[in-house]
Coordinates of C-alpha atoms in Angstrom, one line a residue:
Chain A
M1 CA 0.1 0.0 -0.2
D2 CA 1.4 3.6 -0.9
D3 CA 2.0 6.1 1.4
L4 CA -1.2 7.8 0.7
S5 CA -3.5 5.0 0.8
K6 CA -2.2 4.8 4.4
K7 CA -3.0 8.2 4.4
R8 CA -6.3 8.2 3.5
G9 CA -7.3 4.9 3.7
A10 CA -8.3 2.9 0.8
W11 CA -10.3 -0.4 -0.6
G12 CA -10.0 -3.9 0.9
S13 CA -11.2 -6.2 -1.2
R14 CA -12.6 -5.3 -5.4
I15 CA -15.6 -6.4 -4.0
G16 CA -16.5 -4.5 -1.6
F17 CA -15.9 -1.3 -3.9
L18 CA -18.2 -3.1 -6.8
I19 CA -21.2 -3.2 -3.5
T20 CA -20.2 0.2 -2.4
T21 CA -20.5 2.0 -5.8
W22 CA -23.8 -0.9 -6.9
F23 CA -25.7 -0.2 -3.5
A24 CA -24.8 4.1 -4.3
A25 CA -26.6 3.4 -7.2
I26 CA -29.7 1.9 -6.5
G27 CA -30.8 3.5 -3.5
I28 CA -33.9 3.5 -2.7
G29 CA -35.7 4.6 -6.3
N30 CA -34.4 1.8 -8.0
M31 CA -36.8 -0.3 -5.9
W32 CA -39.8 1.3 -5.5
R33 CA -40.2 3.7 -8.2
F34 CA -38.5 1.9 -11.2
P35 CA -41.3 -1.2 -11.5
F36 CA -43.8 1.5 -11.0
R37 CA -43.2 4.0 -13.9
C38 CA -42.0 1.2 -16.6
A39 CA -45.2 -0.6 -15.7
M40 CA -47.3 2.3 -16.1
N41 CA -45.4 4.0 -19.3
G42 CA -45.7 1.2 -22.0
G43 CA -43.4 -1.3 -19.8
G44 CA -41.1 -2.6 -22.7
A45 CA -41.3 0.3 -24.6
F46 CA -40.0 2.4 -21.0
L47 CA -37.1 -0.4 -21.1
V48 CA -36.0 0.3 -24.2
P49 CA -34.6 3.9 -23.7
Y50 CA -34.0 3.1 -20.6
L51 CA -31.3 1.2 -20.8
L52 CA -30.0 3.4 -24.0
F53 CA -30.4 6.5 -21.8
I54 CA -28.3 4.5 -19.1
I55 CA -25.3 3.1 -21.2
T56 CA -25.1 6.7 -23.5
V57 CA -26.0 9.2 -20.5
S58 CA -25.5 8.1 -16.6
L59 CA -22.2 5.6 -17.8
P60 CA -20.2 8.0 -19.6
A61 CA -21.5 11.3 -16.5
V62 CA -20.2 8.4 -13.2
T63 CA -17.3 7.4 -15.3
A64 CA -15.7 10.3 -16.1
E65 CA -16.5 11.5 -12.2
A66 CA -15.2 8.4 -10.6
A67 CA -11.9 8.7 -12.7
A68 CA -11.5 11.6 -12.1
G69 CA -11.7 10.7 -8.3
K70 CA -8.7 8.4 -8.7
Y71 CA -6.4 10.7 -10.5
A72 CA -7.2 13.0 -7.9
H73 CA -7.3 11.5 -4.8
S74 CA -8.4 13.7 -2.8
D75 CA -12.1 15.4 -1.4
A76 CA -14.8 16.7 -4.2
V77 CA -13.3 20.1 -3.5
G78 CA -10.2 19.1 -4.1
S79 CA -10.4 17.0 -6.8
M80 CA -12.5 19.0 -8.4
G81 CA -9.0 21.4 -8.4
K82 CA -6.8 19.2 -9.3
V83 CA -8.6 17.6 -12.2
G84 CA -10.0 20.4 -13.8
G85 CA -9.2 23.7 -11.9
L86 CA -12.9 24.3 -10.7
R87 CA -12.8 24.2 -6.8
G88 CA -16.3 25.7 -6.6
G89 CA -17.5 24.2 -8.7
G90 CA -16.3 21.3 -5.9
V91 CA -17.9 23.9 -3.4
M92 CA -20.8 23.3 -4.8
M93 CA -20.7 20.0 -4.7
L94 CA -20.5 20.0 -1.0
V95 CA -23.9 22.8 -0.8
L96 CA -25.6 19.8 -2.2
N97 CA -24.5 17.0 -0.3
L98 CA -25.5 19.4 2.6
F99 CA -28.7 19.8 1.9
G100 CA -29.1 16.5 -0.2
A101 CA -29.8 15.9 4.1
Y102 CA -33.5 15.5 2.9
Y103 CA -32.4 12.3 1.6
L104 CA -31.8 11.1 5.2
V105 CA -35.2 12.8 6.2
V106 CA -36.1 9.7 2.9
V107 CA -33.8 7.0 4.7
S108 CA -35.6 7.3 7.7
Q109 CA -38.6 7.0 6.6
S110 CA -37.9 3.1 5.8
L111 CA -36.4 3.3 8.7
Y112 CA -39.2 3.7 10.8
W113 CA -41.3 1.6 8.8
F114 CA -38.9 -1.5 9.0
G115 CA -39.5 -1.1 12.4
H116 CA -43.2 -1.6 12.2
A117 CA -42.6 -4.4 10.3
I118 CA -40.3 -5.8 13.1
K119 CA -42.9 -4.9 15.4
N120 CA -46.5 -6.7 13.2
T121 CA -47.9 -3.0 13.9
F122 CA -49.5 -4.1 10.6
A123 CA -51.8 -7.1 11.7
T124 CA -53.7 -4.5 14.1
E125 CA -53.7 -1.5 12.3
S126 CA -53.8 0.2 9.6
S127 CA -50.6 1.5 7.5
E128 CA -52.9 4.2 6.4
S129 CA -52.9 5.6 10.2
V130 CA -49.7 4.5 10.5
W131 CA -48.5 6.6 8.2
A132 CA -50.2 9.9 9.7
A133 CA -49.3 9.3 12.8
F134 CA -45.7 9.5 12.5
M135 CA -46.3 12.4 9.9
D136 CA -48.1 14.2 12.8
N137 CA -45.9 14.1 15.2
K138 CA -42.7 16.2 14.3
M139 CA -40.9 14.5 17.4
L140 CA -40.7 11.4 16.3
C141 CA -40.2 11.9 13.0
F142 CA -37.0 14.5 14.1
G143 CA -36.2 12.0 16.6
I144 CA -36.3 8.6 13.5
F145 CA -33.7 11.6 11.5
F146 CA -31.4 11.3 14.1
V147 CA -31.2 7.7 14.5
T148 CA -30.9 7.6 11.0
L149 CA -27.8 10.0 10.6
I150 CA -26.2 8.5 13.4
L151 CA -26.5 5.3 12.0
S152 CA -25.4 7.2 8.9
A153 CA -22.5 8.5 10.5
I154 CA -21.2 5.4 11.8
P155 CA -19.3 3.4 8.4
P156 CA -17.2 7.1 7.4
Y157 CA -16.4 7.1 11.3
F158 CA -14.5 3.4 11.2
G159 CA -13.3 4.3 7.1
I160 CA -13.3 2.8 3.9
K161 CA -12.8 -0.6 4.8
A162 CA -13.2 -1.3 8.2
G163 CA -16.4 0.7 8.0
I164 CA -17.7 1.4 5.0
E165 CA -16.9 -1.4 2.6
R166 CA -17.6 -3.9 5.7
V167 CA -21.4 -2.7 6.2
A168 CA -21.8 -2.5 1.9
K169 CA -20.9 -6.0 2.1
Y170 CA -23.0 -6.8 4.2
I171 CA -26.4 -5.1 3.3
G172 CA -25.8 -5.1 -0.4
G173 CA -25.2 -8.9 -0.4
F174 CA -28.1 -8.8 2.1
A175 CA -30.2 -6.1 -0.3
I176 CA -29.6 -8.7 -4.1
I177 CA -30.6 -12.4 -2.1
V178 CA -33.9 -11.3 -0.5
I179 CA -34.4 -9.5 -4.3
A180 CA -33.8 -12.4 -5.6
I181 CA -35.7 -14.9 -3.3
G182 CA -39.2 -12.2 -3.4
A183 CA -38.9 -11.9 -7.4
I184 CA -39.2 -16.0 -7.8
R185 CA -41.4 -16.3 -4.8
A186 CA -43.2 -13.8 -6.8
I187 CA -43.4 -15.0 -10.3
T188 CA -44.8 -18.3 -9.3
M189 CA -47.3 -17.2 -7.4
P190 CA -51.2 -18.3 -9.0
G191 CA -52.4 -15.1 -10.9
A192 CA -48.4 -13.6 -11.3
I193 CA -48.5 -13.7 -15.2
D194 CA -50.6 -11.3 -15.0
G195 CA -48.3 -8.7 -13.2
I196 CA -45.4 -9.7 -15.8
V197 CA -47.0 -8.7 -18.8
Y198 CA -48.5 -5.9 -17.6
Y199 CA -44.9 -4.8 -16.5
L200 CA -43.1 -5.8 -19.4
T201 CA -45.2 -6.0 -22.2
P202 CA -44.0 -3.1 -25.1
D203 CA -47.2 -1.1 -25.9
W204 CA -45.3 0.5 -28.6
G205 CA -47.8 3.4 -28.7
K206 CA -46.5 4.5 -25.7
M207 CA -42.3 4.2 -26.6
F208 CA -42.5 8.5 -28.0
T209 CA -44.9 10.3 -25.7
A210 CA -42.3 12.6 -24.5
S211 CA -43.7 11.3 -20.9
T212 CA -42.1 8.0 -21.6
M213 CA -39.5 9.6 -22.8
T214 CA -38.5 11.9 -20.3
S215 CA -39.6 9.6 -17.7
A216 CA -37.4 7.0 -19.2
L217 CA -34.1 9.7 -19.0
S218 CA -35.0 10.9 -15.6
Q219 CA -35.3 7.6 -13.9
A220 CA -31.7 6.6 -16.1
Y221 CA -30.1 10.2 -15.6
F222 CA -31.1 9.9 -11.5
T223 CA -31.0 6.9 -10.6
F224 CA -26.9 6.6 -10.9
G225 CA -26.8 9.5 -9.0
A226 CA -24.1 11.6 -11.3
G227 CA -22.9 15.0 -10.0
W228 CA -23.3 14.3 -6.0
G229 CA -19.4 13.2 -6.1
W230 CA -20.7 9.9 -4.4
Y231 CA -18.4 7.8 -7.3
L232 CA -15.6 10.2 -7.0
I233 CA -14.9 9.8 -3.4
L234 CA -15.1 6.0 -3.2
S235 CA -13.3 6.1 -6.1
S236 CA -10.4 8.2 -4.5
Y237 CA -9.8 5.5 -2.7
L238 CA -9.1 3.2 -5.4
K239 CA -5.4 2.2 -5.3
K240 CA -3.2 3.0 -9.0
E241 CA -3.9 -0.5 -10.0
S242 CA -7.3 -0.7 -9.8
D243 CA -9.7 0.3 -13.1
V244 CA -11.8 3.0 -12.5
G245 CA -13.6 2.4 -15.9
F246 CA -14.5 -1.1 -17.4
G247 CA -15.9 -1.3 -13.8
H248 CA -18.4 1.1 -14.2
L249 CA -19.9 -1.3 -16.4
T250 CA -20.7 -3.4 -13.4
T251 CA -22.8 -0.8 -12.0
G252 CA -24.9 0.5 -15.2
F253 CA -25.8 -3.1 -15.0
A254 CA -26.2 -4.4 -11.4
D255 CA -28.1 -0.4 -10.8
T256 CA -31.1 -1.6 -13.8
F257 CA -30.3 -5.4 -12.5
F258 CA -31.8 -4.8 -9.3
A259 CA -34.2 -2.5 -10.5
L260 CA -36.4 -4.7 -13.0
M261 CA -35.9 -7.7 -9.9
A262 CA -37.9 -5.3 -8.1
G263 CA -40.1 -5.0 -9.5
F264 CA -40.0 -8.8 -10.1
A265 CA -40.5 -9.3 -7.0
I266 CA -43.0 -6.0 -6.4
I267 CA -45.6 -6.3 -9.4
P268 CA -46.3 -9.6 -9.7
T269 CA -46.7 -9.3 -5.5
L270 CA -49.4 -7.2 -6.1
F271 CA -51.2 -9.0 -8.9
A272 CA -51.5 -12.2 -7.0
S273 CA -53.1 -9.6 -4.4
G274 CA -55.3 -8.4 -6.2
Y275 CA -53.8 -5.2 -7.8
N276 CA -55.0 -5.3 -11.5
S277 CA -53.9 -3.0 -14.5
E278 CA -56.8 -0.8 -14.1
N279 CA -56.1 -0.2 -9.8
I280 CA -52.3 -0.4 -10.0
G281 CA -52.2 2.8 -11.8
T282 CA -53.5 5.1 -8.0
L283 CA -49.9 3.5 -6.3
G284 CA -46.9 5.1 -6.7
S285 CA -43.3 6.3 -5.0
S286 CA -45.5 7.9 -2.1
T287 CA -47.6 4.6 -1.3
A288 CA -44.9 2.3 -0.6
Y289 CA -45.1 2.1 2.9
I290 CA -48.8 2.1 2.4
A291 CA -50.1 -0.2 0.0
M292 CA -47.4 -3.3 0.8
P293 CA -48.1 -4.1 4.5
K294 CA -51.6 -4.5 3.3
V295 CA -50.7 -7.4 0.5
F296 CA -48.5 -9.0 2.8
Q297 CA -51.2 -9.8 5.0
G298 CA -53.1 -11.6 3.0
M299 CA -50.2 -13.5 2.7
A300 CA -48.9 -17.2 3.6
G301 CA -45.9 -16.2 5.5
G302 CA -46.3 -12.1 5.6
Y303 CA -44.6 -11.4 8.3
I304 CA -41.7 -12.6 7.6
I305 CA -42.0 -10.9 3.8
S306 CA -43.0 -8.1 5.4
V307 CA -39.9 -7.4 7.6
L308 CA -37.4 -9.1 4.4
F309 CA -38.9 -6.7 1.9
F310 CA -38.8 -3.4 4.7
A311 CA -35.5 -4.6 5.6
A312 CA -33.8 -4.8 1.6
L313 CA -36.0 -1.2 1.2
F314 CA -33.7 0.8 4.4
F315 CA -30.1 -0.7 3.2
A316 CA -31.2 -0.1 0.0
A317 CA -32.2 3.5 0.9
Y318 CA -28.8 3.5 3.8
S319 CA -26.7 2.0 1.5
C320 CA -26.0 5.7 -0.5
A321 CA -26.5 8.1 3.1
Y322 CA -22.8 6.5 4.5
V323 CA -21.9 7.7 0.9
L324 CA -23.6 11.0 0.9
V325 CA -21.8 11.6 4.6
E326 CA -18.5 10.9 3.3
V327 CA -18.8 12.7 0.4
I328 CA -18.5 15.8 2.9
G329 CA -16.4 14.8 6.1
S330 CA -13.8 13.7 3.0
F331 CA -13.7 17.8 2.9
F332 CA -12.7 18.3 6.3
I333 CA -10.2 15.2 5.9
D334 CA -8.6 16.1 2.4
T335 CA -8.9 19.9 1.9
L336 CA -8.8 20.6 6.2
G337 CA -6.2 18.2 7.3
M338 CA -8.7 16.8 9.9
S339 CA -8.9 13.4 11.4
R340 CA -11.0 11.0 10.2
K341 CA -13.3 10.8 13.4
K342 CA -13.2 14.3 13.9
G343 CA -14.0 15.6 10.0
T344 CA -17.0 13.1 10.0
I345 CA -18.7 14.1 13.2
I346 CA -18.4 17.5 11.8
A347 CA -20.3 16.1 8.5
A348 CA -23.1 14.3 10.8
V349 CA -23.6 18.1 12.5
L350 CA -24.1 20.1 9.7
L351 CA -26.0 17.3 8.3
L352 CA -28.3 17.7 11.5
I353 CA -29.0 21.0 10.7
C354 CA -29.1 21.2 7.4
G355 CA -31.4 18.3 7.3
T356 CA -33.6 19.7 10.8
P357 CA -36.1 21.1 8.1
A358 CA -36.7 18.7 6.0
A359 CA -37.3 16.1 9.1
L360 CA -39.7 18.3 10.9
S361 CA -41.8 19.6 7.2
S362 CA -42.7 17.2 4.1
Y363 CA -43.1 20.5 2.1
V364 CA -39.0 21.6 2.8
L365 CA -38.1 18.0 1.9
D366 CA -40.3 18.8 -1.4
S367 CA -38.8 21.4 -2.4
L368 CA -35.1 20.4 -1.6
D369 CA -35.9 17.3 -3.7
T370 CA -37.2 19.2 -6.7
I371 CA -35.2 21.6 -6.7
F372 CA -31.9 19.9 -6.2
G373 CA -33.0 17.5 -8.9
C374 CA -34.4 19.6 -11.9
Y375 CA -31.7 22.3 -11.3
L376 CA -28.6 21.7 -8.9
L377 CA -27.9 18.3 -9.7
P378 CA -28.1 18.2 -13.8
L379 CA -26.1 21.7 -13.4
L380 CA -22.9 19.9 -11.2
V381 CA -22.8 17.7 -13.7
T382 CA -22.4 20.2 -16.4
V383 CA -19.6 21.4 -14.4
Q384 CA -18.1 18.1 -14.0
V385 CA -18.0 18.1 -17.9
I386 CA -16.7 21.7 -18.4
S387 CA -14.2 20.9 -15.8
F388 CA -13.1 17.4 -16.5
G389 CA -14.4 17.1 -19.6
Y390 CA -13.2 20.7 -21.6
R391 CA -10.6 21.9 -19.7
F392 CA -8.5 19.3 -18.4
G393 CA -10.0 16.4 -21.3
A394 CA -11.4 13.5 -21.6
N395 CA -9.2 12.0 -23.5
R396 CA -6.7 12.7 -20.9
L397 CA -9.1 11.4 -18.9
R398 CA -9.0 8.2 -20.7
I399 CA -6.0 7.7 -21.7
A400 CA -4.5 8.2 -18.6
E401 CA -7.0 6.2 -16.1
Y402 CA -9.9 4.1 -18.0
N403 CA -7.3 2.6 -20.3
M404 CA -4.6 2.9 -17.5
Y405 CA -4.5 -0.2 -15.0
G406 CA -8.2 -1.1 -16.5
N407 CA -9.2 -4.1 -16.7
G408 CA -10.7 -3.7 -20.3
Y409 CA -10.3 -0.9 -23.2
L410 CA -13.1 1.9 -23.7
G411 CA -12.7 4.1 -27.1
K412 CA -13.0 7.3 -27.7
W413 CA -17.3 6.8 -28.3
M414 CA -16.8 7.1 -24.3
T415 CA -15.3 11.0 -24.4
Y416 CA -17.9 11.5 -27.5
L417 CA -20.8 11.1 -25.2
Y418 CA -18.9 13.0 -21.8
L419 CA -18.3 16.1 -24.2
Y420 CA -21.4 16.4 -26.4
W421 CA -24.2 14.3 -25.5
V422 CA -24.1 14.4 -21.5
P423 CA -24.3 18.8 -21.4
V424 CA -27.5 18.7 -24.0
V425 CA -29.3 16.3 -22.1
N426 CA -28.3 18.1 -19.0
V427 CA -29.6 21.4 -21.0
F428 CA -33.0 19.6 -22.0
L429 CA -33.4 18.0 -18.4
M430 CA -33.3 22.4 -16.9
V431 CA -35.7 23.6 -19.6
Y432 CA -38.0 21.0 -19.7
F433 CA -38.6 21.0 -15.9
A434 CA -38.5 24.9 -15.2
W435 CA -41.2 24.5 -18.6
S436 CA -43.4 22.0 -17.2
M437 CA -43.4 23.2 -13.7
S438 CA -44.4 27.3 -14.6
G439 CA -48.2 26.6 -13.9
E440 CA -49.9 27.5 -11.8
G441 CA -50.6 25.8 -8.6
N442 CA -46.6 25.6 -7.9
P443 CA -44.5 28.1 -6.0
W444 CA -42.7 30.2 -8.0
Y445 CA -38.9 28.6 -7.3
Y446 CA -40.0 25.1 -9.2
G447 CA -40.1 27.4 -12.1
W448 CA -37.9 29.8 -14.2
K449 CA -37.5 31.2 -11.1
G450 CA -36.0 29.0 -9.5
F451 CA -33.6 27.6 -12.4
A452 CA -32.5 31.5 -12.9
V453 CA -31.2 32.0 -8.6
I454 CA -29.8 28.2 -8.5
L455 CA -27.9 28.7 -11.8
I456 CA -26.6 32.5 -10.9
V457 CA -25.7 31.1 -7.2
T458 CA -23.6 28.0 -8.9
L459 CA -21.9 30.0 -11.7
A460 CA -21.4 33.1 -8.8
V461 CA -19.9 30.6 -6.4
V462 CA -17.9 28.3 -9.3
I463 CA -16.4 32.0 -11.2
G464 CA -15.5 33.3 -7.5
F465 CA -13.5 30.2 -6.8
D466 CA -11.5 30.0 -10.6
R467 CA -10.6 34.2 -9.6
A468 CA -9.4 33.4 -6.5
D469 CA -7.2 31.2 -7.1
R470 CA -6.1 32.9 -10.2
K471 CA -5.3 36.0 -8.5
K472 CA -3.5 33.9 -6.0
G473 CA -1.1 32.9 -8.9
L474 CA -3.0 29.3 -9.4
P475 CA -3.8 29.8 -12.9
Y476 CA -5.2 26.2 -14.1
D477 CA -2.4 24.6 -16.4
G478 CA -3.6 20.7 -15.5
M479 CA -0.8 20.1 -13.5
P480 CA -2.0 18.5 -10.5
E481 CA 0.9 19.6 -7.9
K482 CA 0.5 23.4 -8.8
A483 CA -3.0 23.2 -8.9
D484 CA -2.7 21.1 -5.5
S485 CA 0.2 24.0 -4.0
Chain B
M1 CA -48.0 -14.0 -22.3
T2 CA -47.2 -12.7 -25.9
G3 CA -44.4 -12.9 -27.7
M4 CA -43.4 -9.5 -27.2
T5 CA -43.2 -10.5 -23.9
W6 CA -40.8 -13.3 -24.4
L7 CA -38.4 -10.8 -25.7
M8 CA -39.0 -8.5 -23.4
V9 CA -37.9 -11.5 -21.0
I10 CA -35.5 -12.0 -23.3
V11 CA -33.7 -8.6 -22.8
V12 CA -34.0 -9.3 -19.0
L13 CA -32.3 -12.0 -19.3
A14 CA -29.6 -10.6 -21.1
W15 CA -29.5 -7.5 -18.9
T16 CA -28.4 -10.1 -16.5
A17 CA -26.4 -12.5 -18.0
L18 CA -23.9 -8.9 -19.1
F19 CA -24.4 -8.2 -15.8
L20 CA -22.8 -11.2 -14.6
Y21 CA -20.2 -11.5 -17.1
F22 CA -18.5 -7.9 -16.5
T23 CA -18.6 -8.3 -12.5
M24 CA -17.0 -11.6 -13.3
H25 CA -14.7 -10.7 -15.9
D26 CA -14.2 -8.1 -13.7
L27 CA -13.1 -9.7 -10.9
K28 CA -10.8 -12.2 -12.5
C29 CA -8.4 -9.2 -13.6
E30 CA -8.9 -7.4 -10.5
S31 CA -7.0 -10.6 -8.5
K32 CA -5.2 -11.6 -11.3
K33 CA -3.6 -8.0 -10.6
E34 CA -3.3 -8.3 -7.1
E35 CA -1.3 -12.3 -8.3
I36 CA 1.3 -10.5 -9.9
I37 CA 1.5 -8.1 -7.2
A38 CA 1.8 -10.5 -5.1
K39 CA 4.8 -12.4 -6.9
G40 CA 7.1 -9.0 -6.6
E41 CA 6.7 -9.1 -10.5
E42 CA 6.5 -5.5 -12.4
L43 CA 2.5 -4.5 -13.6
D44 CA 2.0 -3.8 -16.8
P45 CA -0.5 -1.1 -16.6
F46 CA -1.8 -2.1 -19.7
L47 CA -2.4 -5.7 -19.9
F48 CA -6.0 -5.7 -19.7
T49 CA -6.6 -2.7 -22.0
G50 CA -4.5 -3.6 -24.8
E51 CA -2.0 -2.1 -27.3
K52 CA -4.8 0.1 -28.9
A53 CA -4.7 1.7 -25.0
R54 CA -0.4 1.1 -25.0
A55 CA -0.7 3.1 -28.4
E56 CA -2.7 6.1 -27.9
A57 CA -0.3 6.3 -24.1
R58 CA 2.8 6.5 -26.3
E59 CA 1.5 8.9 -28.4
A60 CA 0.2 11.6 -26.1
Y61 CA 4.0 11.3 -24.8
L62 CA 5.7 11.6 -27.5
N63 CA 3.7 14.5 -28.5
N64 CA 4.2 16.3 -25.0
D65 CA 1.3 16.6 -24.2
K66 CA 2.7 17.7 -20.7
V67 CA -0.2 16.8 -18.0
L68 CA -0.2 13.2 -19.4
K69 CA 4.4 13.4 -19.8
H70 CA 4.1 14.2 -16.3
F71 CA 1.5 12.1 -15.1
F72 CA 3.2 8.8 -16.8
E73 CA 6.6 9.3 -15.2
E74 CA 4.9 10.3 -11.5
E75 CA 3.2 7.0 -12.1
D76 CA 6.6 5.1 -13.1
V77 CA 4.9 3.7 -16.2
V78 CA 7.0 5.3 -19.5
K79 CA 9.2 1.9 -19.4
F80 CA 5.3 0.0 -20.5
L81 CA 5.2 2.5 -23.2
G82 CA 6.5 0.1 -25.8
I83 CA 9.0 3.5 -26.4
E84 CA 12.6 2.4 -27.9
G85 CA 15.4 3.3 -25.4
K86 CA 13.0 3.6 -22.4

């Protein structure tokens, strides 16, 4: 192990790194949102563009981010500075992750439901009343958020190998086994075949509709989590002889494999429990906690299935939460030179401050989710493209990182997609969201004005840091040691 | 189930097979690298990416790409670029 790896920490095993990146990509959205989006947007007609977008948009964006992390071996701010000279982009990534504390609130809801599944509450109480009681009790919401935050800070506190990797291997392995068993069981249930037909049969008439294409694009785009800096940080702990390009193909395949399996576990189960193509459309991401407990109560072995399902749901959500803490903690460790334990505790305190409003108000949670998801995330991916792709050079990154110590050759098509196609998709998404949410009934900051504010703030921070670095005599020339000095 | 449903089932199975293939390939390559390092032998950075990757790296080096030249020298991989006399 080289000196840098000893100082910063490094992955203990390749499978540990892979499972951590897979589950950072999977998250809660893939387990619940994907099957419904797929089924309601024409089944196979949704799947085809979705898979294409995964390969042509998400994969190039995530691979470049990861390669930049490995090249710089530093936190988000340090890596953005070393690789592209735009430290301000790294600062905005930190801001995104700090206010991304609202995601911990989403994780806390899955933890709460997991607890009720263990207690078998749904045998005596309706899921609606449990949900309503939870949402009305603000102290309880805050308490569960606080517990989730502590749980999320534990793996980074103990480091990469002893903390994050160890936890990811256990919970990732568990979640994969549970979902695989759930899928096999579901498709063998009486009536499940109708669910498979509903889930996968292509309705080609829907394929080229704006609704299906934007739904497939946004699902493919957001499921990976490019722009958060998660892959940048996780890959920054790779040893120099480890692959950072070809291996991310496994992340792309794992992410969608898990989503497809979740669909096989959920949709046929709902059909076997009495739902049909007419009323299943009333379900959605917000009813994950309402519909499934009822379905499990009516099944043989429902208690065990319920516990396993909600455990897998919580673990899928939790696997992103500790990476989020790590992104912030690594800034204090790498840039400010603090110890890992101290840096992680400060990150957790900041997340507590930033996440509490979202824990106490679902309105704040929805607003942050909308604004950050629709505008800041695509904007930061665009800043990354400018930084890694144009300033440093996507081809340099390909030669130096994808293909040096790589496990397979990646051609120039990756750089072309990253330089030209990914920014087009980013701009399209931001404009589409601003246009579609500017209507009546939405707050002003959901539409064009919100987009403008996020754009101005991001540009001000990125340009401001760039100017400050130039004043200090650090004009960026692509040489890591100069940008670092 | 219609023919189209079966087609999509095949797409799902193919995706699963690709996932397993790429994962096994990745793990196999990484364990091979570890084996080479454990033996104390030098690891060729282009062992699994091939001559095309080596040629691109060599071209960048010979064309005096200052960033990559510095990077290759710092990483001590110039000897693997296939440049005569190096």
